[in-house]
Short mmCIF file of C-alpha atoms in Angstrom, two decimals:
data_model
loop_
_atom_site.label_atom_id
_atom_site.label_comp_id
_atom_site.label_asym_id
_atom_site.label_seq_id
_atom_site.Cartn_x
_atom_site.Cartn_y
_atom_site.Cartn_z
CA MET A 1 77.76 78.22 50.81
CA GLY A 2 75.64 75.09 50.37
CA SER A 3 73.22 73.72 52.90
CA SER A 4 74.13 70.47 54.61
CA ASN A 5 71.39 67.83 54.64
CA LEU A 6 73.32 65.32 56.73
CA PRO A 7 71.93 61.89 57.67
CA LYS A 8 69.50 62.12 60.56
CA SER A 9 71.70 59.84 62.66
CA ASP A 10 74.34 62.59 62.74
CA PHE A 11 71.92 64.89 64.53
CA THR A 12 69.96 62.78 67.00
CA SER A 13 72.06 63.83 70.00
CA SER A 14 72.44 67.52 69.17
CA LYS A 15 72.32 69.04 72.64
CA PHE A 16 71.88 72.60 71.41
CA MET A 17 68.92 71.76 69.19
CA THR A 18 67.49 69.71 72.04
CA MET A 19 67.74 72.85 74.17
CA ALA A 20 65.90 74.76 71.45
CA VAL A 21 63.13 72.14 71.46
CA GLU A 22 62.83 72.58 75.23
CA GLN A 23 62.59 76.35 74.78
CA ALA A 24 59.78 75.89 72.25
CA PHE A 25 57.73 73.83 74.71
CA ALA A 26 56.99 77.00 76.69
CA SER A 27 55.40 78.62 73.61
CA LEU A 28 52.92 75.83 72.86
CA GLY A 29 49.43 77.18 73.39
CA VAL A 30 50.82 80.70 73.80
CA SER A 31 52.01 81.66 70.34
CA SER A 32 49.08 80.50 68.16
CA PRO A 33 48.43 81.20 65.36
CA ASN A 34 52.22 81.58 65.10
CA PRO A 35 54.25 78.37 65.50
CA ALA A 36 55.85 77.59 68.85
CA VAL A 37 59.58 77.92 68.15
CA GLY A 38 62.68 77.76 70.33
CA ALA A 39 66.11 79.21 69.63
CA VAL A 40 69.58 78.91 71.17
CA ILE A 41 72.69 80.95 70.26
CA VAL A 42 76.09 79.36 70.82
CA ASN A 43 79.48 81.11 70.82
CA ASN A 44 82.62 78.98 71.03
CA GLY A 45 80.66 76.08 72.48
CA SER A 46 78.89 78.14 75.15
CA VAL A 47 75.24 79.17 75.16
CA VAL A 48 75.01 82.96 75.08
CA GLY A 49 71.34 83.46 74.25
CA VAL A 50 68.01 81.61 74.39
CA GLY A 51 64.48 82.50 73.36
CA ASN A 52 61.04 81.23 72.43
CA THR A 53 58.12 82.65 70.45
CA GLN A 54 56.07 85.21 72.35
CA PRO A 55 52.30 85.78 71.99
CA VAL A 56 51.11 86.79 68.52
CA GLY A 57 52.29 90.24 67.50
CA SER A 58 55.36 90.01 69.76
CA ALA A 59 58.90 88.79 69.13
CA HIS A 60 59.74 85.48 67.49
CA ALA A 61 62.16 83.02 69.11
CA GLU A 62 65.16 84.17 67.07
CA ILE A 63 64.67 87.81 68.08
CA MET A 64 64.34 86.86 71.75
CA ALA A 65 67.56 84.83 71.57
CA LEU A 66 69.44 87.61 69.74
CA GLY A 67 68.33 90.10 72.36
CA ASP A 68 69.49 87.75 75.10
CA ALA A 69 72.89 87.27 73.43
CA GLY A 70 73.54 90.93 72.65
CA ASP A 71 77.01 91.57 71.16
CA LYS A 72 77.95 87.92 71.75
CA ALA A 73 75.76 86.96 68.78
CA GLN A 74 78.51 88.18 66.41
CA GLY A 75 80.20 85.13 64.88
CA SER A 76 77.92 82.70 66.74
CA GLU A 77 75.79 79.73 65.71
CA LEU A 78 72.01 79.85 65.86
CA TYR A 79 70.00 76.70 66.60
CA VAL A 80 66.29 77.14 65.91
CA THR A 81 63.52 74.55 65.66
CA LEU A 82 61.84 75.99 62.54
CA GLU A 83 63.19 77.72 59.44
CA PRO A 84 63.54 81.47 60.19
CA CYS A 85 60.80 83.59 58.64
CA ALA A 86 61.51 85.73 55.60
CA HIS A 87 58.33 87.79 55.33
CA GLN A 88 56.85 90.90 56.87
CA GLY A 89 53.91 89.97 59.07
CA ARG A 90 53.03 91.50 62.42
CA THR A 91 56.80 91.59 62.97
CA ALA A 92 59.81 92.09 60.69
CA PRO A 93 61.52 89.12 58.95
CA CYS A 94 63.76 87.21 61.36
CA VAL A 95 66.33 86.58 58.62
CA ASP A 96 67.12 90.32 58.49
CA SER A 97 67.94 90.42 62.19
CA ILE A 98 70.00 87.23 61.97
CA ILE A 99 72.10 88.68 59.17
CA SER A 100 72.50 92.06 60.90
CA ALA A 101 73.63 90.36 64.14
CA GLY A 102 76.54 88.67 62.37
CA ILE A 103 75.44 85.07 62.95
CA LYS A 104 77.86 82.79 61.08
CA SER A 105 75.74 79.63 60.83
CA VAL A 106 72.12 78.63 61.27
CA HIS A 107 70.90 75.15 62.20
CA TYR A 108 67.16 74.55 61.90
CA ALA A 109 65.25 71.32 62.37
CA VAL A 110 62.35 71.58 59.91
CA ARG A 111 61.45 73.73 56.92
CA ASP A 112 58.48 76.03 57.51
CA PRO A 113 55.58 74.90 55.24
CA TYR A 114 53.96 78.36 55.35
CA ASP A 115 53.90 79.57 51.74
CA GLN A 116 55.56 82.90 52.51
CA VAL A 117 58.55 81.11 54.06
CA ASN A 118 58.97 77.51 52.79
CA GLY A 119 62.63 77.68 51.75
CA ARG A 120 62.87 81.45 51.31
CA GLY A 121 64.40 81.98 54.74
CA HIS A 122 66.96 79.29 53.99
CA SER A 123 67.90 80.86 50.63
CA ILE A 124 68.19 84.39 51.99
CA LEU A 125 70.53 83.25 54.75
CA GLU A 126 72.71 81.30 52.34
CA ASN A 127 72.85 84.19 49.90
CA ALA A 128 74.08 86.38 52.76
CA GLY A 129 77.04 84.02 53.24
CA ILE A 130 75.65 82.21 56.27
CA SER A 131 76.10 78.43 56.49
CA VAL A 132 72.75 76.70 56.85
CA TYR A 133 72.22 73.18 58.21
CA VAL A 134 68.91 71.31 58.21
CA GLY A 135 67.52 68.28 60.01
CA GLU A 136 68.75 68.17 63.60
CA CYS A 137 66.07 66.76 65.95
CA GLU A 138 63.66 66.68 63.00
CA LYS A 139 61.39 63.97 64.44
CA ALA A 140 61.01 65.76 67.78
CA VAL A 141 60.09 69.04 66.09
CA LEU A 142 57.69 67.42 63.63
CA ASP A 143 55.86 65.97 66.63
CA GLN A 144 56.02 69.19 68.64
CA LEU A 145 54.71 71.29 65.75
CA GLY A 146 52.16 68.77 64.49
CA GLY A 147 49.32 71.18 65.22
CA TYR A 148 51.00 74.01 63.32
CA PHE A 149 51.71 71.83 60.29
CA LYS A 150 48.09 70.63 60.14
CA TYR A 151 46.86 74.21 60.60
CA VAL A 152 49.00 75.51 57.71
CA LYS A 153 47.82 72.71 55.43
CA THR A 154 44.11 72.59 56.32
CA GLY A 155 43.23 75.57 58.51
CA LEU A 156 42.23 73.09 61.22
CA PRO A 157 43.81 72.32 64.59
CA LEU A 158 45.27 68.98 65.63
CA VAL A 159 42.64 67.03 67.57
CA ILE A 160 44.10 65.14 70.52
CA VAL A 161 42.06 62.76 72.66
CA LYS A 162 43.09 61.93 76.23
CA TYR A 163 41.41 59.60 78.66
CA ALA A 164 42.29 57.57 81.72
CA ALA A 165 40.63 54.18 82.04
CA SER A 166 40.80 50.97 84.03
CA LEU A 167 42.22 47.84 82.43
CA ASP A 168 38.67 46.91 81.42
CA GLY A 169 38.12 50.27 79.72
CA LYS A 170 35.98 52.03 82.36
CA ILE A 171 36.36 55.70 83.30
CA ALA A 172 34.21 55.57 86.45
CA SER A 173 32.59 53.10 88.81
CA ASN A 174 29.02 51.83 88.66
CA SER A 175 27.91 54.80 90.80
CA GLY A 176 29.66 57.31 88.52
CA ASP A 177 32.56 57.94 90.92
CA SER A 178 35.66 58.76 88.84
CA ARG A 179 38.11 60.26 91.39
CA TRP A 180 40.59 58.97 90.67
CA VAL A 181 40.97 56.28 88.02
CA SER A 182 44.63 57.09 87.40
CA GLY A 183 47.45 57.88 89.83
CA ARG A 184 49.38 60.90 91.01
CA LYS A 185 52.08 60.75 88.33
CA THR A 186 49.40 60.88 85.63
CA LEU A 187 47.83 63.93 87.27
CA LEU A 188 51.20 65.70 87.30
CA TRP A 189 51.81 64.76 83.65
CA ALA A 190 48.38 66.05 82.64
CA HIS A 191 48.85 69.41 84.35
CA LYS A 192 52.34 69.82 82.90
CA ASN A 193 50.91 69.43 79.41
CA ARG A 194 47.69 71.41 79.77
CA PRO A 195 49.35 74.80 79.11
CA THR A 196 50.50 73.53 75.69
CA TYR A 197 46.93 73.39 74.35
CA ASP A 198 44.87 76.21 72.90
CA ALA A 199 41.68 74.68 74.25
CA ILE A 200 40.46 71.77 76.37
CA VAL A 201 37.07 70.31 75.43
CA VAL A 202 34.74 68.17 77.57
CA GLY A 203 31.17 67.00 77.26
CA SER A 204 28.28 68.21 79.39
CA ASN A 205 28.08 64.94 81.35
CA THR A 206 31.66 65.39 82.49
CA VAL A 207 30.84 68.85 83.84
CA VAL A 208 27.62 67.70 85.52
CA ILE A 209 29.20 64.66 87.19
CA ASP A 210 32.80 65.76 87.89
CA ASP A 211 32.51 69.58 88.01
CA PRO A 212 36.11 70.06 86.79
CA GLN A 213 38.01 73.36 86.73
CA LEU A 214 39.93 72.46 83.54
CA SER A 215 42.71 74.81 84.60
CA ALA A 216 46.46 74.25 84.19
CA ARG A 217 48.30 73.90 87.51
CA PRO A 218 51.66 72.39 86.53
CA ASN A 219 53.45 73.54 89.66
CA ASN A 220 50.82 72.28 92.10
CA PRO A 221 47.78 70.36 90.82
CA ASP A 222 46.16 70.69 94.25
CA GLY A 223 46.71 74.43 94.50
CA PRO A 224 45.02 77.49 93.05
CA VAL A 225 45.15 78.41 89.37
CA ASP A 226 48.66 79.57 88.45
CA LEU A 227 48.19 83.01 86.88
CA ASP A 228 51.73 82.93 85.43
CA VAL A 229 50.92 79.85 83.35
CA HIS A 230 49.09 79.89 80.02
CA GLN A 231 45.51 78.78 80.59
CA PRO A 232 43.79 77.08 77.65
CA ILE A 233 40.26 78.04 76.70
CA ARG A 234 37.72 75.78 78.40
CA VAL A 235 35.06 74.41 76.03
CA VAL A 236 31.93 72.51 77.04
CA VAL A 237 29.91 70.65 74.41
CA ASP A 238 26.32 70.86 75.64
CA SER A 239 23.74 70.27 72.92
CA ARG A 240 20.61 70.68 75.06
CA GLY A 241 21.61 72.95 77.94
CA LYS A 242 22.37 70.66 80.89
CA VAL A 243 25.29 72.44 82.54
CA ASP A 244 24.61 74.61 85.59
CA SER A 245 25.81 78.19 85.39
CA ALA A 246 27.41 77.73 88.84
CA ALA A 247 29.78 75.02 87.56
CA ARG A 248 33.46 75.54 88.36
CA ILE A 249 34.33 75.55 84.67
CA PHE A 250 32.96 79.11 84.52
CA ALA A 251 34.90 80.38 87.54
CA GLY A 252 37.91 82.68 87.38
CA ASP A 253 39.39 84.72 84.54
CA GLN A 254 40.11 81.75 82.28
CA LYS A 255 37.96 81.97 79.16
CA SER A 256 35.06 79.53 78.81
CA ILE A 257 33.00 78.66 75.75
CA VAL A 258 29.84 76.57 75.61
CA ALA A 259 29.18 74.93 72.25
CA THR A 260 25.46 74.28 72.01
CA THR A 261 22.59 74.12 69.53
CA GLU A 262 19.11 75.55 69.07
CA LEU A 263 17.88 72.62 71.18
CA SER A 264 19.00 74.52 74.28
CA SER A 265 16.68 77.19 75.69
CA LYS A 266 17.35 80.89 75.34
CA GLN A 267 16.88 81.29 79.09
CA TRP A 268 19.66 78.80 79.79
CA ARG A 269 21.95 80.43 77.22
CA ASP A 270 21.34 83.82 78.85
CA GLU A 271 22.25 82.38 82.27
CA ILE A 272 25.50 80.99 80.91
CA GLU A 273 26.41 84.29 79.25
CA ASN A 274 25.64 86.16 82.49
CA VAL A 275 28.49 84.31 84.25
CA GLY A 276 30.94 85.45 81.57
CA ALA A 277 31.03 82.44 79.25
CA GLU A 278 30.69 82.68 75.49
CA ILE A 279 27.81 80.84 73.83
CA LEU A 280 28.52 79.26 70.47
CA ILE A 281 25.40 78.01 68.65
CA LEU A 282 26.42 75.32 66.17
CA PRO A 283 24.53 73.12 63.68
CA LEU A 284 23.17 69.74 64.67
CA TYR A 285 24.67 66.46 63.49
CA GLU A 286 22.53 63.32 63.55
CA ASP A 287 24.48 60.15 64.37
CA ALA A 288 23.81 56.61 63.16
CA ASN A 289 21.37 56.07 66.03
CA GLY A 290 19.31 59.11 65.05
CA ILE A 291 20.49 61.23 68.00
CA SER A 292 21.20 64.88 67.20
CA ARG A 293 24.10 66.63 68.92
CA VAL A 294 26.55 69.48 68.34
CA ASP A 295 28.34 69.05 65.02
CA LEU A 296 31.88 68.40 66.26
CA LYS A 297 33.38 68.89 62.83
CA GLU A 298 31.93 72.39 62.82
CA LEU A 299 33.32 73.01 66.32
CA ILE A 300 36.80 71.99 65.19
CA GLN A 301 36.49 74.31 62.19
CA VAL A 302 35.57 77.21 64.46
CA CYS A 303 38.66 76.49 66.56
CA GLY A 304 40.75 76.63 63.39
CA ASN A 305 39.10 79.90 62.39
CA HIS A 306 40.34 81.31 65.70
CA GLY A 307 43.93 80.29 64.93
CA MET A 308 44.11 77.34 67.31
CA HIS A 309 46.76 74.68 66.64
CA ASN A 310 46.14 72.03 69.32
CA ILE A 311 42.87 71.17 71.04
CA LEU A 312 42.51 68.47 73.65
CA PHE A 313 39.29 66.47 74.09
CA GLU A 314 39.18 64.96 77.58
CA GLY A 315 35.85 63.15 77.48
CA GLY A 316 33.52 61.72 78.45
CA GLY A 317 32.74 58.62 76.51
CA VAL A 318 29.85 60.02 74.47
CA LEU A 319 31.94 62.95 73.23
CA LEU A 320 34.97 60.79 72.41
CA GLY A 321 32.78 58.17 70.77
CA SER A 322 31.34 60.82 68.46
CA LEU A 323 34.85 61.95 67.51
CA PHE A 324 35.99 58.42 66.70
CA ASP A 325 32.79 57.57 64.81
CA ARG A 326 33.41 60.56 62.51
CA GLN A 327 37.17 59.94 62.26
CA LEU A 328 38.03 63.37 63.61
CA VAL A 329 40.88 62.28 65.93
CA ASP A 330 44.53 62.97 65.04
CA LYS A 331 46.29 61.69 68.15
CA VAL A 332 45.45 59.58 71.21
CA HIS A 333 46.81 59.63 74.76
CA ALA A 334 45.29 56.62 76.54
CA ILE A 335 46.22 56.11 80.18
CA LEU A 336 45.57 52.63 81.51
CA ALA A 337 45.40 52.26 85.28
CA PRO A 338 46.14 48.85 86.89
CA ILE A 339 42.62 48.42 88.27
CA ILE A 340 39.52 46.44 87.29
CA ILE A 341 36.13 48.15 87.75
CA GLY A 342 33.69 45.80 86.05
CA ALA A 343 29.91 46.48 85.99
CA ASP A 344 27.93 46.59 82.74
CA SER A 345 26.60 50.07 83.50
CA ALA A 346 29.96 51.65 84.36
CA PRO A 347 30.81 54.26 81.70
CA SER A 348 33.38 53.40 79.06
CA ALA A 349 36.18 55.66 77.83
CA VAL A 350 34.83 55.63 74.26
CA SER A 351 31.21 54.89 73.39
CA GLY A 352 29.33 55.86 70.22
CA GLN A 353 28.44 53.47 67.43
CA GLY A 354 31.93 51.97 67.26
CA ALA A 355 33.03 49.04 65.13
CA MET A 356 30.56 46.35 64.03
CA TYR A 357 33.41 43.92 63.26
CA MET A 358 36.96 43.68 64.57
CA LYS A 359 38.37 44.46 61.13
CA GLU A 360 36.64 47.86 61.41
CA ALA A 361 38.27 48.71 64.73
CA THR A 362 40.56 51.75 64.71
CA SER A 363 44.23 50.87 65.01
CA LEU A 364 46.94 53.14 66.34
CA THR A 365 50.22 53.61 64.51
CA GLN A 366 53.50 55.18 65.65
CA VAL A 367 52.72 53.80 69.09
CA GLU A 368 54.81 54.95 72.05
CA ILE A 369 54.48 53.52 75.54
CA GLN A 370 55.70 54.91 78.84
CA PHE A 371 54.98 54.47 82.53
CA LEU A 372 53.50 57.25 84.64
CA GLY A 373 54.02 55.71 88.06
CA ASP A 374 51.96 52.52 87.95
CA ASP A 375 49.85 53.80 85.04
CA LEU A 376 50.63 53.03 81.42
CA LEU A 377 50.49 55.84 78.84
CA VAL A 378 49.86 54.69 75.27
CA THR A 379 50.26 57.36 72.59
CA GLY A 380 49.49 56.79 68.93
CA ILE A 381 48.04 58.06 65.66
CA PRO A 382 44.68 56.59 64.50
CA GLU A 383 44.76 54.71 61.22
CA TRP A 384 41.37 55.16 59.62
CA HIS A 385 39.76 52.66 57.28
#
């Protein structure tokens, strides 16, 4: 049986693949270094099984869905966001279980670029007499698995920048007060998405001034840390050792890492390690102004070495400015609040060297805009010169 590469317009409203995409959302940040995949099994138009990728070494989405469906999988259709795997890794090939379960057709959104899959799963299923269809909800899955695709290609995670700023680009008042620039809906959106990241990174100034927890509390941002929710690793970039060991970022069971350099004292590093955080000593990078700080490119490489797919940089302005100056940003979430702060000394969302001329300014492509209450969320991909 041949595969059906139908026009994308035929697939944009596929409700079953949309359900699979929703299933996959729960695996983001949990399944790395495996891709976050969702699966739905349909028998005679009714959903009989759902599943999503479990933590590494555990079941893939297809296996979870087959287990949920049981005997009802026989003669059913499988909708899965990524091409089923065809290789023996920590778990057995998913294609073998799909064939054994008697699935009659498989719909997957995107081919898996991993070299041990990349079309092999598709071919094995077809050779077993299963109809295979490709392309439903492709755009949504390409966006959802952007971190995985970059990781497979480069060994590096997707670098996402998020900040909330006033209409004049400030992230705090003249006194440094930053609670809160954005509104309640933005806070809820941020906490809903935090579990999807492998790590959240902030600069030392953010910790010193704001003392954030950097925990994910999607069910109640004002409540305690939700232990049933995936908690991303908390990373502080602190080149010289400014952060106090009593900071809230080191509290609780959520893992914390401090990326520093030899410019910090051994005594300070020992104090940080004594509260349970991991110290990561990285090389120095000297910027255009002659200031030496943690080499962020090296930090991103270390995250990739640990199998991370998506890391979120939340500021402050010095950290984000360094990322933009070195063209290390893959995606931007900029929240604009309908307020004007003013003041020359009020901190900006992005500092650094920046553009000397307007033609050197970084443009965003693939721009999407949505309202979060009264705030405006602008999402886009940097286009580097």
